Amino acid sequence: MRLVVKVGTSTVTHESGAPNLRLLDQLARALSDMAALGHEVVLVTSGAIGVGVSKMNLPERPTALQHKQAVAAVGQCALMHVYDSVFSDYNRTVAQILLSRADMEHPAARRNLLNTFTTLFALHTITIVNENDSVSAEEIESDGRIFGDNDRLSAEVAALIGADLLVLLSDIDAVYDADPRSNPDARPIALVHEVDDALRAMAAGPGSARGTGGMMTKLQAAEVALAHGFDMVVSHGREPRVLYDIVAGKPVGTRFTARG
């Protein structure tokens, strides 16, 4: 199986922005085990700005674009250092690819990216992908062409490499039929075959305080998955070992699938 797992900022960091070392270690262990079972694994991660804020001991997240991009450059180094360390504990080599919207839209760049991913799979590495926040403003400025805390980025990467499954590990445990933050009667939806207007209406609203995504960007990612014929699962990232059940096809979170 070719597997893409996306983790959001609120999953990989603490409230302070510092990396959540316990969770990242559990994630590395689960993904390393997946690779040992023969799966080809890509990890799409957010968190560079949050980690940068913590690393530089800033009192708050910056608001000016150039400051966000500078902080992201610092945070990306720190974040990759943690990933390299935790994956090394499980004897796994990691690679890093930083992407912008232009990389995904330019035909020659897409071919080069696909060649790189394919070669890295052949070399048995786990590739870690993030948006290149230091040169790309789409996500951090939220201008309507956002990747959405990497929700859409992960779906587009999955489509590019011909993935079998995309898993979004977030701060929600499923997609609900209403906003559970305001409606105590909201119920989780186990299976979705189509993203319709009712789901879109339910999804309106922002993401977490530390991330840039929300339910709408997850539905946009799901539309990419359904259009390209691979499954996508939305689940909570508090316990990365849930990946074993998801890969096994067990009912966890919300599964988007075009299959019956």
Short mmCIF file of C-alpha atoms in Angstrom, two decimals:
data_model
loop_
_atom_site.label_atom_id
_atom_site.label_comp_id
_atom_site.label_asym_id
_atom_site.label_seq_id
_atom_site.Cartn_x
_atom_site.Cartn_y
_atom_site.Cartn_z
CA MET A 1 0.00 0.00 0.00
CA ARG A 2 1.13 3.53 -0.77
CA LEU A 3 0.13 5.53 2.30
CA VAL A 4 0.05 9.30 2.93
CA VAL A 5 -0.46 10.47 6.53
CA LYS A 6 -1.00 14.13 7.35
CA VAL A 7 -0.59 15.61 10.83
CA GLY A 8 -1.71 19.12 11.69
CA THR A 9 -0.09 21.78 13.83
CA SER A 10 -2.37 21.12 16.81
CA THR A 11 -1.42 17.44 16.66
CA VAL A 12 2.37 17.72 16.50
CA THR A 13 2.83 20.63 18.92
CA HIS A 14 1.85 21.64 22.43
CA GLU A 15 -0.06 24.86 23.17
CA SER A 16 3.32 26.60 23.50
CA GLY A 17 4.29 25.57 19.98
CA ALA A 18 6.99 23.21 21.24
CA PRO A 19 7.05 19.80 19.51
CA ASN A 20 4.92 17.14 21.20
CA LEU A 21 7.75 14.66 21.61
CA ARG A 22 5.62 11.84 23.01
CA LEU A 23 3.20 11.95 20.13
CA LEU A 24 5.91 12.36 17.49
CA ASP A 25 7.73 9.33 18.87
CA GLN A 26 4.52 7.27 18.70
CA LEU A 27 3.90 8.50 15.17
CA ALA A 28 7.42 7.58 14.07
CA ARG A 29 7.05 4.14 15.62
CA ALA A 30 3.75 3.44 13.85
CA LEU A 31 4.94 4.71 10.46
CA SER A 32 8.25 2.86 10.76
CA ASP A 33 6.29 -0.29 11.47
CA MET A 34 4.12 0.38 8.42
CA ALA A 35 7.25 0.67 6.32
CA ALA A 36 8.60 -2.56 7.78
CA LEU A 37 5.36 -4.26 6.68
CA GLY A 38 6.10 -3.19 3.11
CA HIS A 39 3.96 -0.06 2.87
CA GLU A 40 5.37 3.02 1.09
CA VAL A 41 4.93 5.95 3.47
CA VAL A 42 4.76 9.72 3.03
CA LEU A 43 4.24 11.99 6.04
CA VAL A 44 2.80 15.46 5.41
CA THR A 45 3.43 17.64 8.42
CA SER A 46 2.46 21.10 9.59
CA GLY A 47 3.87 22.97 12.55
CA ALA A 48 6.90 24.92 11.29
CA ILE A 49 5.63 28.33 12.39
CA GLY A 50 4.43 27.07 15.78
CA VAL A 51 7.72 25.33 16.46
CA GLY A 52 9.61 28.43 15.30
CA VAL A 53 7.68 30.62 17.73
CA SER A 54 8.63 28.27 20.57
CA LYS A 55 12.25 27.92 19.42
CA MET A 56 12.74 31.69 19.32
CA ASN A 57 10.86 32.28 22.59
CA LEU A 58 8.50 34.74 20.94
CA PRO A 59 5.59 35.98 23.07
CA GLU A 60 3.04 35.26 20.31
CA ARG A 61 2.65 34.10 16.74
CA PRO A 62 3.76 36.92 14.38
CA THR A 63 1.22 38.61 12.14
CA ALA A 64 3.38 40.18 9.42
CA LEU A 65 4.00 37.90 6.43
CA GLN A 66 7.78 38.30 6.38
CA HIS A 67 7.98 37.53 10.10
CA LYS A 68 5.85 34.39 9.68
CA GLN A 69 8.09 33.23 6.85
CA ALA A 70 11.26 33.88 8.84
CA VAL A 71 9.87 32.05 11.87
CA ALA A 72 8.84 29.16 9.61
CA ALA A 73 12.42 28.88 8.35
CA VAL A 74 13.66 28.50 11.92
CA GLY A 75 10.86 26.15 12.91
CA GLN A 76 11.32 23.88 9.90
CA CYS A 77 14.91 23.15 10.93
CA ALA A 78 13.86 22.35 14.49
CA LEU A 79 10.91 20.23 13.36
CA MET A 80 13.01 18.16 10.95
CA HIS A 81 15.65 17.66 13.63
CA VAL A 82 12.99 16.08 15.83
CA TYR A 83 11.65 13.91 13.01
CA ASP A 84 15.14 12.74 12.06
CA SER A 85 15.81 11.84 15.68
CA VAL A 86 12.60 9.92 16.38
CA PHE A 87 12.65 7.99 13.10
CA SER A 88 16.32 7.12 13.60
CA ASP A 89 15.33 5.42 16.85
CA TYR A 90 13.38 2.95 14.68
CA ASN A 91 16.16 2.60 12.10
CA ARG A 92 14.36 4.63 9.44
CA THR A 93 15.89 7.22 7.13
CA VAL A 94 13.79 10.27 6.37
CA ALA A 95 13.87 12.71 3.47
CA GLN A 96 12.42 16.21 3.29
CA ILE A 97 10.48 17.83 0.44
CA LEU A 98 9.20 21.40 0.78
CA LEU A 99 6.48 22.35 -1.71
CA SER A 100 4.73 25.46 -2.93
CA ARG A 101 1.56 25.75 -4.97
CA ALA A 102 3.63 26.51 -8.08
CA ASP A 103 5.49 23.20 -7.69
CA MET A 104 2.22 21.30 -7.86
CA GLU A 105 0.84 23.26 -10.81
CA HIS A 106 3.84 23.35 -13.17
CA PRO A 107 3.98 20.21 -15.40
CA ALA A 108 7.79 19.92 -15.41
CA ALA A 109 7.97 20.44 -11.65
CA ARG A 110 5.29 17.77 -11.12
CA ARG A 111 7.26 15.28 -13.22
CA ASN A 112 10.40 16.02 -11.25
CA LEU A 113 8.54 15.64 -7.98
CA LEU A 114 7.05 12.32 -9.01
CA ASN A 115 10.50 11.07 -10.06
CA THR A 116 11.91 12.12 -6.70
CA PHE A 117 9.13 10.44 -4.71
CA THR A 118 9.46 7.26 -6.78
CA THR A 119 13.21 7.12 -6.22
CA LEU A 120 12.82 7.74 -2.49
CA PHE A 121 10.33 4.86 -2.29
CA ALA A 122 12.87 2.63 -4.03
CA LEU A 123 15.46 3.70 -1.45
CA HIS A 124 13.05 2.72 1.38
CA THR A 125 12.92 6.18 2.93
CA ILE A 126 10.00 7.86 4.66
CA THR A 127 9.47 11.18 2.92
CA ILE A 128 8.35 14.14 5.04
CA VAL A 129 6.53 16.90 3.17
CA ASN A 130 5.60 20.41 4.25
CA GLU A 131 4.55 23.58 2.51
CA ASN A 132 7.53 25.84 1.85
CA ASP A 133 6.25 28.64 4.06
CA SER A 134 9.43 30.68 3.68
CA VAL A 135 8.72 31.31 -0.02
CA SER A 136 5.01 30.46 -0.31
CA ALA A 137 2.30 32.68 1.18
CA GLU A 138 -0.76 30.68 0.13
CA GLU A 139 -1.30 28.78 3.35
CA ILE A 140 -0.17 31.26 5.96
CA GLU A 141 -1.99 34.21 4.37
CA SER A 142 -5.25 32.29 3.72
CA ASP A 143 -5.91 34.02 0.41
CA GLY A 144 -8.41 31.52 -1.00
CA ARG A 145 -5.79 29.28 -2.64
CA ILE A 146 -4.63 27.78 0.63
CA PHE A 147 -3.49 24.24 1.24
CA GLY A 148 -5.32 24.58 4.59
CA ASP A 149 -2.82 23.52 7.23
CA ASN A 150 -1.70 21.01 4.58
CA ASP A 151 -5.04 19.20 4.22
CA ARG A 152 -5.28 19.93 0.52
CA LEU A 153 -1.52 19.61 0.06
CA SER A 154 -1.63 16.07 1.42
CA ALA A 155 -4.47 15.16 -0.96
CA GLU A 156 -2.65 16.60 -3.95
CA VAL A 157 0.53 14.76 -3.00
CA ALA A 158 -1.49 11.55 -2.64
CA ALA A 159 -2.98 12.11 -6.10
CA LEU A 160 0.44 12.85 -7.59
CA ILE A 161 2.06 9.65 -6.32
CA GLY A 162 -0.96 7.39 -6.88
CA ALA A 163 -1.58 6.71 -3.19
CA ASP A 164 -4.01 4.05 -2.02
CA LEU A 165 -4.96 5.79 1.22
CA LEU A 166 -4.75 9.26 2.77
CA VAL A 167 -5.16 9.67 6.53
CA LEU A 168 -5.71 13.10 8.11
CA LEU A 169 -4.79 12.97 11.78
CA SER A 170 -6.22 16.10 13.35
CA ASP A 171 -7.78 17.49 16.52
CA ILE A 172 -11.19 16.05 15.59
CA ASP A 173 -12.14 12.39 15.70
CA ALA A 174 -14.51 12.37 12.70
CA VAL A 175 -16.67 14.43 10.40
CA TYR A 176 -20.02 15.23 12.06
CA ASP A 177 -23.48 15.93 10.67
CA ALA A 178 -23.42 19.25 12.55
CA ASP A 179 -20.83 21.37 14.33
CA PRO A 180 -20.13 19.48 17.58
CA ARG A 181 -18.74 22.65 19.14
CA SER A 182 -22.17 24.27 19.09
CA ASN A 183 -24.56 21.32 18.74
CA PRO A 184 -24.46 18.65 21.47
CA ASP A 185 -26.62 16.38 19.31
CA ALA A 186 -24.08 16.29 16.46
CA ARG A 187 -23.28 12.73 15.39
CA PRO A 188 -20.17 11.39 13.66
CA ILE A 189 -20.49 10.17 10.08
CA ALA A 190 -18.74 6.84 9.52
CA LEU A 191 -18.80 6.66 5.71
CA VAL A 192 -19.06 9.29 2.99
CA HIS A 193 -19.33 8.57 -0.74
CA GLU A 194 -19.91 12.14 -1.93
CA VAL A 195 -19.16 15.64 -0.68
CA ASP A 196 -22.50 17.40 -1.11
CA ASP A 197 -23.90 20.83 -0.27
CA ALA A 198 -25.16 19.65 3.11
CA LEU A 199 -21.65 18.62 4.17
CA ARG A 200 -20.19 21.86 2.87
CA ALA A 201 -22.73 23.91 4.81
CA MET A 202 -21.90 22.00 7.97
CA ALA A 203 -18.16 22.53 7.45
CA ALA A 204 -18.15 26.32 7.43
CA GLY A 205 -15.91 27.65 10.18
CA PRO A 206 -12.25 28.08 11.14
CA GLY A 207 -9.78 25.48 12.35
CA SER A 208 -7.91 25.44 15.61
CA ALA A 209 -6.09 28.41 17.09
CA ARG A 210 -2.67 26.99 16.21
CA GLY A 211 -3.50 25.72 12.72
CA THR A 212 -4.87 27.21 9.52
CA GLY A 213 -7.13 24.34 8.49
CA GLY A 214 -10.72 23.54 9.29
CA MET A 215 -13.42 21.12 8.22
CA MET A 216 -13.86 22.84 4.86
CA THR A 217 -10.26 22.15 3.83
CA LYS A 218 -10.72 18.52 4.86
CA LEU A 219 -13.74 18.27 2.58
CA GLN A 220 -11.70 19.84 -0.21
CA ALA A 221 -9.06 17.18 0.37
CA ALA A 222 -11.79 14.53 0.31
CA GLU A 223 -13.02 15.78 -3.06
CA VAL A 224 -9.51 15.31 -4.47
CA ALA A 225 -9.38 11.80 -3.01
CA LEU A 226 -12.79 10.81 -4.39
CA ALA A 227 -11.95 12.24 -7.81
CA HIS A 228 -8.71 10.22 -7.97
CA GLY A 229 -10.14 7.00 -6.57
CA PHE A 230 -8.28 6.64 -3.28
CA ASP A 231 -9.80 6.49 0.22
CA MET A 232 -9.35 9.24 2.80
CA VAL A 233 -9.89 8.89 6.54
CA VAL A 234 -10.30 11.72 9.06
CA SER A 235 -9.44 10.71 12.62
CA HIS A 236 -8.00 12.13 15.82
CA GLY A 237 -4.22 12.26 16.10
CA ARG A 238 -4.01 11.72 19.85
CA GLU A 239 -3.08 8.04 19.39
CA PRO A 240 -1.07 7.37 16.19
CA ARG A 241 -1.44 3.62 16.70
CA VAL A 242 -4.97 4.06 15.31
CA LEU A 243 -3.20 3.91 11.93
CA TYR A 244 -3.06 0.12 12.24
CA ASP A 245 -6.86 -0.11 12.37
CA ILE A 246 -7.29 2.45 9.58
CA VAL A 247 -4.93 0.62 7.23
CA ALA A 248 -6.73 -2.62 8.06
CA GLY A 249 -10.00 -1.03 6.92
CA LYS A 250 -11.63 -1.00 10.34
CA PRO A 251 -14.29 1.66 11.07
CA VAL A 252 -12.29 4.53 12.54
CA GLY A 253 -13.27 8.19 12.23
CA THR A 254 -14.82 9.11 8.89
CA ARG A 255 -13.84 7.26 5.72
CA PHE A 256 -14.38 8.92 2.36
CA THR A 257 -14.53 6.35 -0.41
CA ALA A 258 -15.83 6.21 -3.96
CA ARG A 259 -16.26 2.46 -3.64
CA GLY A 260 -19.50 0.81 -2.57
#
